[in-house]
Coordinates of C-alpha atoms in Angstrom, one line a residue:
Chain A
M1 CA 61.2 238.5 71.4
A2 CA 58.2 239.1 72.5
T3 CA 56.0 236.2 74.4
A4 CA 52.8 234.8 73.5
D5 CA 51.1 236.5 76.7
E6 CA 52.9 240.0 75.4
I7 CA 51.2 239.6 72.0
A8 CA 47.9 238.5 73.6
E9 CA 48.2 242.1 75.7
A10 CA 48.9 243.9 73.3
Y11 CA 45.9 242.4 71.1
A12 CA 43.6 243.1 73.8
D13 CA 44.2 246.8 73.7
W14 CA 44.4 247.2 70.0
Q15 CA 40.5 245.1 69.9
V16 CA 39.1 247.4 72.6
R17 CA 40.4 250.6 70.4
C18 CA 38.9 249.0 67.3
N19 CA 35.6 247.4 68.5
G20 CA 35.0 250.9 70.5
N21 CA 35.5 252.9 66.9
A22 CA 32.1 253.9 65.5
R23 CA 34.1 254.4 61.7
L24 CA 35.9 251.5 62.0
A25 CA 32.9 249.6 62.7
R26 CA 31.5 251.1 59.4
M27 CA 34.5 250.0 57.4
L28 CA 34.2 246.6 58.2
R29 CA 31.0 246.0 57.9
G30 CA 30.2 242.6 55.8
W31 CA 34.1 242.0 56.2
D32 CA 34.0 238.8 58.0
R33 CA 37.4 237.5 57.5
T34 CA 39.4 235.0 59.5
V35 CA 43.3 236.2 59.9
H36 CA 46.1 233.9 60.8
L37 CA 49.1 235.6 62.7
M38 CA 52.6 233.8 62.2
A39 CA 55.5 234.6 64.8
T40 CA 58.3 234.0 62.5
D41 CA 61.0 233.7 65.4
T42 CA 58.9 231.9 68.2
G43 CA 57.0 230.1 65.7
D44 CA 53.3 231.0 67.4
G45 CA 50.6 231.0 65.6
F46 CA 47.5 232.9 66.4
T47 CA 44.1 233.4 64.9
I48 CA 41.6 236.6 64.5
A49 CA 38.3 236.6 63.8
V50 CA 36.3 239.5 62.6
S51 CA 32.5 238.9 62.3
G52 CA 29.7 241.6 62.2
S53 CA 32.3 244.6 62.4
V54 CA 33.7 243.2 65.7
L55 CA 37.1 241.6 66.4
A56 CA 36.9 238.3 68.6
D57 CA 39.5 237.6 71.1
L58 CA 42.9 236.2 70.1
R59 CA 43.0 232.5 69.6
H60 CA 46.5 230.7 70.2
G61 CA 46.9 228.4 67.4
L62 CA 45.9 228.2 63.8
V63 CA 42.0 227.7 63.8
D64 CA 39.8 227.4 60.5
R65 CA 41.4 228.6 56.7
P66 CA 42.5 231.8 56.9
D67 CA 41.5 234.8 54.7
L68 CA 44.7 236.7 54.8
V69 CA 47.9 235.2 56.4
V70 CA 50.4 237.9 58.2
S71 CA 53.9 237.1 59.3
A72 CA 56.5 239.0 61.2
T73 CA 58.6 238.8 63.9
S74 CA 56.6 238.4 67.7
E75 CA 58.0 242.1 68.6
D76 CA 56.9 243.3 65.4
F77 CA 52.9 241.7 66.5
A78 CA 53.6 243.3 69.6
D79 CA 54.3 246.8 68.5
L80 CA 51.7 246.8 65.9
F81 CA 49.1 246.0 68.1
W82 CA 50.1 249.1 70.3
G83 CA 50.3 251.0 67.7
D84 CA 54.3 251.8 68.0
L85 CA 54.9 250.7 64.4
N86 CA 53.5 251.6 61.0
P87 CA 52.5 248.3 59.3
S88 CA 52.7 249.7 56.2
E89 CA 56.2 250.7 56.5
K90 CA 57.1 247.2 57.6
Y91 CA 55.2 245.6 54.7
V92 CA 57.4 247.6 52.1
S93 CA 60.6 246.7 53.8
G94 CA 59.6 243.1 53.5
E95 CA 59.5 242.5 57.3
I96 CA 56.1 241.7 57.5
V97 CA 54.7 239.2 54.8
L98 CA 51.3 238.8 53.9
A99 CA 49.1 236.1 51.8
G100 CA 45.8 237.3 51.0
S101 CA 44.1 239.7 48.6
S102 CA 44.6 242.8 48.2
E103 CA 41.3 244.2 49.6
D104 CA 41.6 242.4 52.8
V105 CA 45.2 243.6 53.3
M106 CA 43.7 247.2 52.8
R107 CA 41.2 246.5 55.5
L108 CA 43.7 244.9 57.5
D109 CA 46.4 248.0 57.3
A110 CA 42.9 250.3 57.7
M111 CA 41.9 248.8 61.0
S112 CA 45.4 249.8 62.4
M113 CA 45.4 253.2 60.8
V114 CA 41.6 254.1 62.1
A115 CA 42.4 253.0 65.4
F116 CA 45.7 254.6 65.9
L117 CA 45.5 257.7 63.9
D118 CA 41.7 258.0 63.4
Q119 CA 42.1 258.8 59.7
Chain B
M1 CA 67.0 228.8 54.9
S2 CA 68.5 231.7 52.5
E3 CA 67.2 235.3 52.9
G4 CA 63.8 235.6 51.3
A5 CA 62.7 232.0 51.3
P6 CA 58.9 231.8 51.7
A7 CA 57.4 231.2 54.8
P8 CA 55.3 227.5 55.1
A9 CA 52.3 228.0 52.7
A10 CA 49.2 228.6 54.2
T11 CA 45.9 227.2 52.2
L12 CA 44.1 230.5 52.1
R13 CA 40.1 230.4 51.5
R14 CA 39.8 232.5 48.6
A15 CA 43.1 232.6 46.7
M16 CA 43.6 233.3 42.6
S17 CA 43.7 230.9 40.3
L18 CA 46.2 230.3 37.3
R19 CA 43.3 231.3 35.2
T20 CA 42.2 234.3 36.4
A21 CA 46.2 235.1 36.9
V22 CA 46.3 234.5 33.0
S23 CA 43.2 236.8 32.3
T24 CA 44.5 239.6 34.5
S25 CA 47.9 239.7 33.0
T26 CA 46.6 239.6 29.4
G27 CA 43.5 241.9 30.2
L28 CA 45.6 244.7 31.5
A29 CA 48.0 244.4 28.7
F30 CA 45.2 244.5 26.3
A31 CA 43.9 247.7 26.4
A32 CA 41.7 249.7 23.2
L33 CA 44.8 251.5 23.1
Q34 CA 46.1 248.3 21.6
Y35 CA 43.7 248.6 18.3
L36 CA 45.8 252.0 17.6
A37 CA 49.0 250.9 18.5
A38 CA 48.8 247.7 16.1
A39 CA 47.3 250.3 13.4
G40 CA 50.2 252.5 13.9
L41 CA 52.9 249.8 13.7
V42 CA 51.8 248.9 10.6
A43 CA 53.0 252.7 9.1
Y44 CA 56.8 251.5 10.0
V45 CA 56.8 248.3 8.2
A46 CA 55.6 246.4 5.0
G47 CA 52.0 246.0 6.4
D48 CA 51.9 241.7 5.8
S49 CA 55.3 241.4 7.7
A50 CA 54.1 243.4 10.8
W51 CA 53.8 240.0 12.5
I52 CA 57.4 239.9 12.4
S53 CA 58.0 243.0 14.6
I54 CA 55.0 241.6 17.2
G55 CA 57.2 238.3 17.0
V56 CA 60.6 239.9 17.7
A57 CA 58.8 242.2 20.3
G58 CA 57.0 239.3 22.1
L59 CA 60.9 237.5 22.1
L60 CA 61.8 240.5 23.7
A61 CA 59.0 240.9 26.3
L62 CA 60.0 237.0 26.9
M63 CA 63.5 238.6 27.9
A64 CA 61.4 241.2 30.3
W65 CA 59.2 238.1 31.6
A66 CA 62.6 236.2 32.7
F67 CA 63.5 239.4 34.6
F68 CA 60.2 239.9 36.3
G69 CA 60.2 236.5 37.1
E70 CA 63.5 236.2 39.0
L71 CA 62.4 240.0 40.8
N72 CA 59.0 238.5 41.7
G73 CA 60.4 235.1 43.0
M74 CA 63.1 237.2 45.3
F75 CA 59.8 239.4 46.0
P76 CA 56.5 237.9 45.9
T77 CA 54.7 241.0 47.3
A78 CA 52.6 243.9 45.7
A79 CA 55.6 246.2 47.0
A80 CA 57.9 244.2 44.9
I81 CA 58.7 247.3 42.8
R82 CA 59.9 249.6 45.7
R83 CA 61.4 246.6 47.2
Y84 CA 63.8 245.4 44.3
M85 CA 64.4 249.1 43.1
S86 CA 65.4 250.4 46.6
G87 CA 67.6 247.3 46.9
A88 CA 69.3 248.0 43.6
M89 CA 69.5 251.3 43.7
D90 CA 69.5 254.8 45.5
D91 CA 65.8 255.2 47.0
R92 CA 65.5 258.9 45.8
V93 CA 66.3 257.5 42.0
A94 CA 64.1 254.4 42.8
L95 CA 61.0 256.8 43.6
T96 CA 61.7 259.3 40.8
I97 CA 61.5 256.0 38.7
T98 CA 58.6 254.9 39.9
F99 CA 56.4 258.0 40.0
T100 CA 57.0 258.2 36.4
Y101 CA 56.4 254.8 35.6
L102 CA 53.1 255.5 37.5
S103 CA 52.1 258.0 35.1
T104 CA 52.0 255.4 32.5
I105 CA 48.6 254.0 34.1
V106 CA 47.5 257.6 34.2
L107 CA 48.2 257.8 30.1
V108 CA 46.8 254.5 29.5
V109 CA 43.4 254.9 31.2
A110 CA 43.2 258.2 29.8
A111 CA 43.7 256.8 26.3
D112 CA 41.2 254.0 26.7
A113 CA 38.5 256.5 28.0
F114 CA 39.0 258.5 25.1
I115 CA 39.0 255.8 22.6
V116 CA 36.3 254.1 23.8
S117 CA 34.3 257.3 23.7
A118 CA 35.5 258.2 20.1
A119 CA 34.1 254.5 19.1
L120 CA 30.9 255.1 20.5
T121 CA 30.5 258.4 19.1
H122 CA 31.4 256.7 15.3
V123 CA 29.2 253.8 15.9
L124 CA 26.4 256.4 17.2
H125 CA 26.7 259.0 14.4
A126 CA 26.8 261.2 17.5
P127 CA 28.4 264.7 17.2
G128 CA 32.0 265.0 18.0
W129 CA 31.5 266.6 21.4
L130 CA 29.7 263.8 22.9
T131 CA 32.9 262.3 22.8
A132 CA 34.2 264.1 26.1
V133 CA 30.7 263.7 27.3
W134 CA 30.8 260.0 26.9
T135 CA 34.4 259.9 28.6
L136 CA 33.4 261.8 31.4
A137 CA 30.6 259.4 32.1
L138 CA 33.0 256.3 31.6
L139 CA 35.5 257.6 33.9
A140 CA 32.8 259.1 36.6
V141 CA 31.4 255.4 36.4
A142 CA 35.0 253.7 37.0
V143 CA 35.7 256.6 39.7
L144 CA 32.0 256.1 41.6
S145 CA 32.7 252.1 41.5
N146 CA 36.2 252.2 43.1
L147 CA 34.9 254.6 45.6
R148 CA 32.2 251.9 46.7
G149 CA 34.8 249.4 46.7
V150 CA 33.3 247.7 43.6
K151 CA 36.0 245.0 42.4
V152 CA 35.5 242.9 38.9
A153 CA 35.0 239.3 40.0
G154 CA 38.1 236.7 39.1
W155 CA 35.4 234.8 37.1
L156 CA 33.6 238.2 35.0
Q157 CA 37.5 239.3 34.2
D158 CA 38.2 235.8 33.0
V159 CA 35.0 235.7 30.8
A160 CA 35.7 239.8 29.7
T161 CA 39.3 238.9 28.8
S162 CA 38.3 235.9 26.8
I163 CA 35.7 237.5 25.1
V164 CA 38.1 240.3 23.9
L165 CA 40.7 238.0 22.8
A166 CA 38.7 235.6 21.2
A167 CA 36.4 238.2 19.3
T168 CA 39.6 240.3 18.5
L169 CA 41.0 236.9 16.9
V170 CA 37.9 235.7 15.3
V171 CA 36.9 239.7 13.7
S172 CA 40.7 239.6 12.3
V173 CA 41.1 236.2 10.8
V174 CA 37.5 236.4 9.1
A175 CA 38.5 240.3 8.2
L176 CA 41.8 238.5 6.3
A177 CA 39.9 235.4 5.0
R178 CA 37.2 237.6 3.4
S179 CA 39.7 240.0 2.0
G180 CA 40.1 237.3 -1.3
T181 CA 43.8 238.3 -1.9
A182 CA 47.2 236.5 -0.7
L183 CA 49.5 238.3 1.7
R184 CA 51.7 240.4 -0.8
T185 CA 54.5 240.5 2.0
P186 CA 54.5 238.1 4.3
F187 CA 58.2 237.8 5.1
Q188 CA 59.8 241.1 4.0
P189 CA 59.5 243.6 6.9
V190 CA 61.4 246.1 5.1
H191 CA 60.2 246.1 1.9
H192 CA 60.2 250.0 0.8
H193 CA 60.9 250.5 4.6
S194 CA 64.2 251.2 6.4
G195 CA 66.0 248.9 9.3
A196 CA 65.1 252.3 11.1
G197 CA 61.6 252.0 10.4
F198 CA 61.9 248.1 11.4
L199 CA 63.5 249.1 14.7
E200 CA 60.9 251.7 15.4
S201 CA 58.1 249.0 15.0
V202 CA 59.5 246.6 16.9
A203 CA 59.7 249.7 19.9
L204 CA 56.2 250.0 19.4
G205 CA 55.4 246.3 19.5
I206 CA 56.6 246.4 23.0
F207 CA 53.8 248.5 23.8
L208 CA 51.5 245.7 22.6
Y209 CA 52.5 243.3 25.4
S210 CA 52.9 246.4 28.0
A211 CA 51.6 245.8 31.4
F212 CA 51.6 242.2 31.2
E213 CA 54.0 242.5 34.2
W214 CA 51.6 244.3 36.7
V215 CA 50.4 241.1 37.6
T216 CA 52.8 240.6 40.0
T217 CA 51.1 242.9 42.3
N218 CA 48.9 239.9 42.9
A219 CA 51.4 237.9 43.8
E220 CA 50.7 237.3 47.2
E221 CA 46.5 236.4 46.2
V222 CA 47.6 233.6 44.1
R223 CA 47.5 229.7 44.7
D224 CA 50.7 228.8 43.9
P225 CA 53.2 231.3 44.0
K226 CA 54.8 229.9 40.6
H227 CA 51.1 231.1 39.1
I228 CA 52.4 234.5 38.7
H229 CA 55.5 233.5 36.3
R230 CA 53.4 230.9 34.4
A231 CA 50.9 233.6 34.0
M232 CA 52.8 236.1 32.7
L233 CA 54.2 233.6 30.0
I234 CA 51.0 232.2 28.9
A235 CA 49.6 236.2 28.8
V236 CA 52.7 236.7 26.5
A237 CA 51.8 233.8 23.7
V238 CA 48.3 234.7 23.7
L239 CA 49.0 238.4 23.1
F240 CA 51.4 237.3 20.5
A241 CA 48.9 234.7 18.7
V242 CA 46.1 238.0 19.0
C243 CA 48.3 241.2 17.8
A244 CA 49.8 239.6 15.1
A245 CA 46.8 238.4 13.7
M246 CA 44.9 242.0 13.9
T247 CA 48.1 243.9 13.1
T248 CA 48.5 241.6 9.9
A249 CA 44.5 242.2 9.1
M250 CA 44.7 245.8 9.2
S251 CA 47.5 246.3 7.5
H252 CA 46.1 243.8 4.5
V253 CA 42.2 245.1 4.5
L254 CA 42.4 249.0 6.0
T255 CA 43.2 251.9 4.0
H256 CA 45.9 254.6 5.3
A257 CA 42.4 256.8 6.0
Q258 CA 41.1 253.8 7.9
L259 CA 44.6 252.7 10.1
I260 CA 44.9 256.6 11.1
T261 CA 41.7 257.1 13.1
A262 CA 41.0 256.7 16.5
Y263 CA 38.9 253.7 15.9
P264 CA 40.4 251.3 13.2
Q265 CA 39.0 248.1 15.2
L266 CA 35.5 249.4 14.1
A267 CA 36.5 249.2 10.2
L268 CA 38.3 245.5 11.1
G269 CA 35.1 244.9 12.2
Q270 CA 33.0 245.9 9.3
K271 CA 35.4 244.1 6.7
A272 CA 34.9 240.9 8.8
F273 CA 31.0 240.8 9.5
G274 CA 29.7 244.0 7.7
A275 CA 27.6 246.6 9.7
A276 CA 27.2 243.9 12.7
G277 CA 30.9 243.7 12.7
I278 CA 31.3 247.3 13.6
W279 CA 28.8 246.8 16.6
I280 CA 30.9 243.5 17.5
M281 CA 34.1 245.4 17.9
A282 CA 32.4 248.8 19.5
A283 CA 31.2 246.3 22.4
V284 CA 34.5 244.6 22.5
T285 CA 36.3 248.0 22.8
T286 CA 34.1 248.7 25.5
V287 CA 34.9 245.6 27.2
T288 CA 38.6 246.5 27.3
A289 CA 37.7 248.9 29.6
L290 CA 36.5 246.6 32.0
N291 CA 39.9 245.3 32.5
T292 CA 41.7 248.7 32.2
F293 CA 39.6 250.8 34.8
N294 CA 39.2 247.9 37.2
G295 CA 43.0 247.2 37.0
G296 CA 44.8 250.3 36.3
F297 CA 42.6 252.3 39.3
I298 CA 42.9 249.9 41.8
T299 CA 46.7 249.3 40.9
A300 CA 47.5 252.9 40.9
S301 CA 45.3 254.1 43.9
R302 CA 47.0 251.4 46.1
F303 CA 50.0 252.3 45.0
V304 CA 49.8 255.6 46.1
Y305 CA 48.2 255.0 49.1
A306 CA 50.7 252.6 50.2
T307 CA 53.6 255.0 49.3
A308 CA 51.8 257.6 51.1
R309 CA 51.7 255.4 54.7
E310 CA 55.3 255.4 54.0
G311 CA 55.9 258.9 54.2
S312 CA 57.1 259.3 50.7
L313 CA 53.7 261.0 49.8
P314 CA 51.2 263.7 51.4
P315 CA 49.3 261.8 54.0
L316 CA 46.3 263.1 52.6
L317 CA 46.6 260.5 49.8
A318 CA 46.2 258.2 52.3
R319 CA 42.9 258.8 53.6
L320 CA 40.2 256.3 53.2
N321 CA 36.6 256.2 53.2
D322 CA 34.0 253.9 54.9
R323 CA 34.7 251.1 52.2
A324 CA 38.3 251.5 52.8
V325 CA 39.2 253.0 49.8
P326 CA 41.9 255.6 49.4
W327 CA 39.4 258.1 48.1
V328 CA 42.0 260.6 47.2
P329 CA 44.2 259.0 44.7
V330 CA 40.9 257.4 43.1
L331 CA 39.3 261.1 42.6
L332 CA 42.9 262.2 41.4
L333 CA 43.6 259.8 39.0
G334 CA 39.9 260.3 37.5
T335 CA 40.5 263.9 36.9
T336 CA 43.7 263.6 35.7
S337 CA 42.6 261.2 33.2
F338 CA 39.9 262.7 32.1
A339 CA 42.2 266.4 31.7
V340 CA 44.8 264.3 29.4
S341 CA 41.6 262.9 27.4
V342 CA 40.3 266.1 26.8
V343 CA 43.8 267.3 25.6
V344 CA 44.1 264.6 23.2
E345 CA 40.7 264.9 21.8
V346 CA 41.4 269.1 21.6
V347 CA 44.8 268.5 20.1
G348 CA 43.3 265.6 17.5
G349 CA 45.1 264.1 14.8
S350 CA 48.2 262.6 16.3
G351 CA 47.3 263.1 19.8
W352 CA 46.6 259.5 21.1
Q353 CA 50.1 258.6 18.7
V354 CA 51.8 260.7 21.0
L355 CA 50.2 258.8 24.5
V356 CA 51.5 255.3 22.5
A357 CA 54.8 256.8 22.0
V358 CA 55.2 257.7 25.6
G359 CA 54.0 254.4 26.8
A360 CA 55.7 252.7 24.6
A361 CA 59.0 254.3 25.9
L362 CA 58.3 254.3 29.5
E363 CA 57.5 250.3 29.1
G364 CA 60.7 250.4 27.7
M365 CA 62.5 252.1 30.3
I366 CA 60.9 249.9 33.1
Y367 CA 61.9 246.7 31.3
A368 CA 65.8 248.1 31.1
V369 CA 65.2 249.1 34.8
A370 CA 64.0 245.6 35.8
A371 CA 67.5 244.2 33.6
F372 CA 69.3 246.4 35.7
C373 CA 68.2 245.4 39.1
V374 CA 68.5 241.5 38.4
L375 CA 72.2 242.3 37.7
R376 CA 72.7 244.5 40.7
L377 CA 70.9 242.4 42.9
R378 CA 72.7 239.3 42.0
G379 CA 75.9 241.2 43.2
R380 CA 74.6 242.6 46.1
V381 CA 72.1 240.0 47.6
P382 CA 73.6 236.7 45.9
D383 CA 72.3 234.2 48.4
H384 CA 68.7 235.5 48.8
H385 CA 66.2 233.1 47.8
R386 CA 65.3 233.2 43.9
P387 CA 63.2 230.2 42.8
F388 CA 63.5 231.3 38.9
R389 CA 66.9 232.8 38.1
V390 CA 67.6 234.4 34.8
P391 CA 70.1 232.2 32.9
I392 CA 73.5 233.3 31.7
V393 CA 72.4 236.7 33.8
R394 CA 75.5 238.8 32.6
V395 CA 75.0 238.3 29.0
V396 CA 71.3 238.4 29.2
A397 CA 70.8 241.6 31.5
I398 CA 73.5 243.4 29.8
A399 CA 71.9 242.8 26.4
G400 CA 68.2 243.4 28.1
L401 CA 69.4 246.8 29.3
V402 CA 70.8 248.0 26.3
V403 CA 68.0 246.7 24.3
F404 CA 65.0 248.4 26.0
S405 CA 67.1 251.5 26.7
V406 CA 67.5 251.7 22.7
L407 CA 64.0 251.1 22.1
A408 CA 62.8 253.6 24.7
L409 CA 65.1 256.1 23.2
V410 CA 63.7 255.0 19.7
A411 CA 59.9 255.1 20.9
S412 CA 60.3 258.3 22.7
V413 CA 61.3 260.4 19.4
S414 CA 58.8 258.9 17.0
V415 CA 55.3 259.4 16.1
N416 CA 53.2 258.3 12.9
N417 CA 56.6 257.3 11.7
R418 CA 58.1 260.7 11.7
F419 CA 60.5 262.6 13.9
S420 CA 59.0 264.2 16.9
P421 CA 60.9 264.9 20.3
V422 CA 57.2 265.3 21.8
P423 CA 57.1 262.1 23.6
L424 CA 60.5 262.6 25.2
V425 CA 59.6 265.8 26.2
I426 CA 56.8 265.0 28.0
I427 CA 58.7 262.0 29.6
L428 CA 61.5 264.1 30.6
A429 CA 59.2 266.8 32.0
M430 CA 57.5 264.1 34.1
G431 CA 60.8 262.5 35.3
A432 CA 61.9 266.2 36.4
A433 CA 58.8 266.8 38.0
S434 CA 59.0 263.2 39.7
A435 CA 62.9 264.2 40.8
A436 CA 62.2 267.5 42.5
Y437 CA 59.2 266.1 44.0
T438 CA 61.5 263.4 45.3
V439 CA 64.5 265.6 46.2
T440 CA 62.8 268.5 47.7
V441 CA 59.3 267.3 49.0
V442 CA 59.9 263.6 50.2
P443 CA 62.3 264.6 52.8
K444 CA 60.2 267.1 54.5
L445 CA 57.5 264.7 54.6
Q446 CA 59.5 261.8 56.1
A447 CA 61.1 264.5 58.6
A448 CA 57.3 265.2 59.4
E449 CA 56.6 262.1 59.8
A450 CA 59.4 261.0 61.9
A451 CA 58.6 264.4 64.2
R452 CA 55.0 263.2 64.6
R453 CA 56.3 259.7 65.9
A454 CA 58.6 260.8 67.7
A455 CA 56.1 263.2 69.6
R456 CA 53.7 260.4 70.4
P457 CA 54.7 258.2 73.1
T458 CA 55.6 254.8 72.8
R459 CA 52.4 252.8 74.6
R460 CA 54.2 249.7 74.6
R461 CA 55.5 248.6 77.9
P462 CA 59.2 248.3 78.5
R463 CA 60.4 245.2 76.6
R464 CA 62.0 242.5 78.3
P465 CA 65.9 242.1 78.1
P466 CA 66.6 239.7 75.5
G467 CA 66.5 235.8 76.3
T468 CA 64.3 236.5 79.3
A469 CA 60.7 235.5 77.0
G470 CA 58.8 233.8 79.2
P471 CA 55.8 233.9 81.6
D472 CA 55.4 237.1 83.4
P473 CA 53.6 237.5 86.8
G474 CA 51.7 240.8 85.7
A475 CA 50.7 240.1 82.0
I476 CA 47.5 239.2 81.4
P477 CA 46.9 235.3 80.4
P478 CA 46.1 234.7 77.1
P479 CA 42.7 233.7 75.7
V480 CA 41.3 230.7 75.9
P481 CA 41.8 228.9 72.4

């Protein structure tokens, strides 16, 4: 199990990578969304807001109505933000569960792919 | 909580309503190709009784609805087909079947582009060669819209589907009413025909419902998970009503020469409302492309993208443009569809009927696969959460497996009421290519992906020992809520 602190640390690293990526900034233009993260093993909830192509700081707790909900284990969230796992693979295997539109899911996956693979 | 039970539902800001789920399911099934399939079905049975074949096909579609209902309930995700097939069979077999099935989308998009273009050429009295130009233009618009990330809004899809279905139903009923003669053989499907012909008409009838199950890929977007299940059921009922009326009307008021054209729906429109009817049905045919191209391009390209991200297709197919659209699969789908539609046009005659037969056979195949998966997963994961369960599963699933396999085989060797192995050869060729790819290329791709990951150092700091979660003196404090 990863603690909330560990997830926050991983997210902070991911946030810097994403916000510093010019291509991702173009990709996220006009995509202002609220994403809820639900850690299925610890019960922790987090909120990510994307506005003006910029990822805001991670907030503890579930704030506002979400456009997208991502459910996974705390370990998977930490690994995802560190770029150590392929979220698509976990999604296809059912270990990451999503609720939201396919377009939003694509954008979220694009964030992890562009941030770490620069594709 | 049993395995696969859903997490507590969150109220999404934007969620798909039941109405949009119904219009998605119905709209994906009701492509322009349905008009030709309906006209082609008439060749196999006594025309006025064609509704019986469609009714029987509808009952079988309900069986398929039950299979997809159980599977979608177990895996309410866009990746459901990968999950239930991988769970029920060897992953290589699952990938082979999935790739073969995916080709149905290419065929439907290609056929629709050709049919809409042929209808436009006819209604504008334009030279035949313009059909290819219309096709190119339609597909170019579809490709460019997709590359720019344009997605048809839910309300527009609702309106478009309602217009297509209502107009088709009204034109069919008016054409029948204005024909002035009573139905000749409404309850004798095998009158002057054989039992085998009836079986073939049912196989073709399955195609009229095909793709209604694609709405399961929207499982993550709906307001209530039950919406998908209900939407598919309503879609099957609506498709039966519209297709039965349309087929009966076509068989009753159109000549054989009109039935075998690439635009029988225009002739039906003319019988109902004269010259205005031709324009009405030309417009309706064009609107069907909206759903087919929107749904077909998005479903296929996103699936290819996810499979490439998973490491089973070349990484090039996972490249995104600045609008987060997988541009390579979109371009590939557009060019392949154009190539297929040109071949259909060059071949002429029964070219599109071969596409209908291939589509019908593949649809039968995937329904049989769904039956197999339901049965196998009941044995392998009996405790998995199932919001909907197929009743008396052994009987229903085995019956579905047998019936859909036979219908797929029948559809694959028959074109326009004549024996023809061409559809079967095409399916076998596609299946062999998929199998060869899965066996020879996929392992190399997966090995390359594994090597790439191994070469990349893990960025995360060493994990704590299990059971020691808690504050870490060296940890960065959490952000203030």
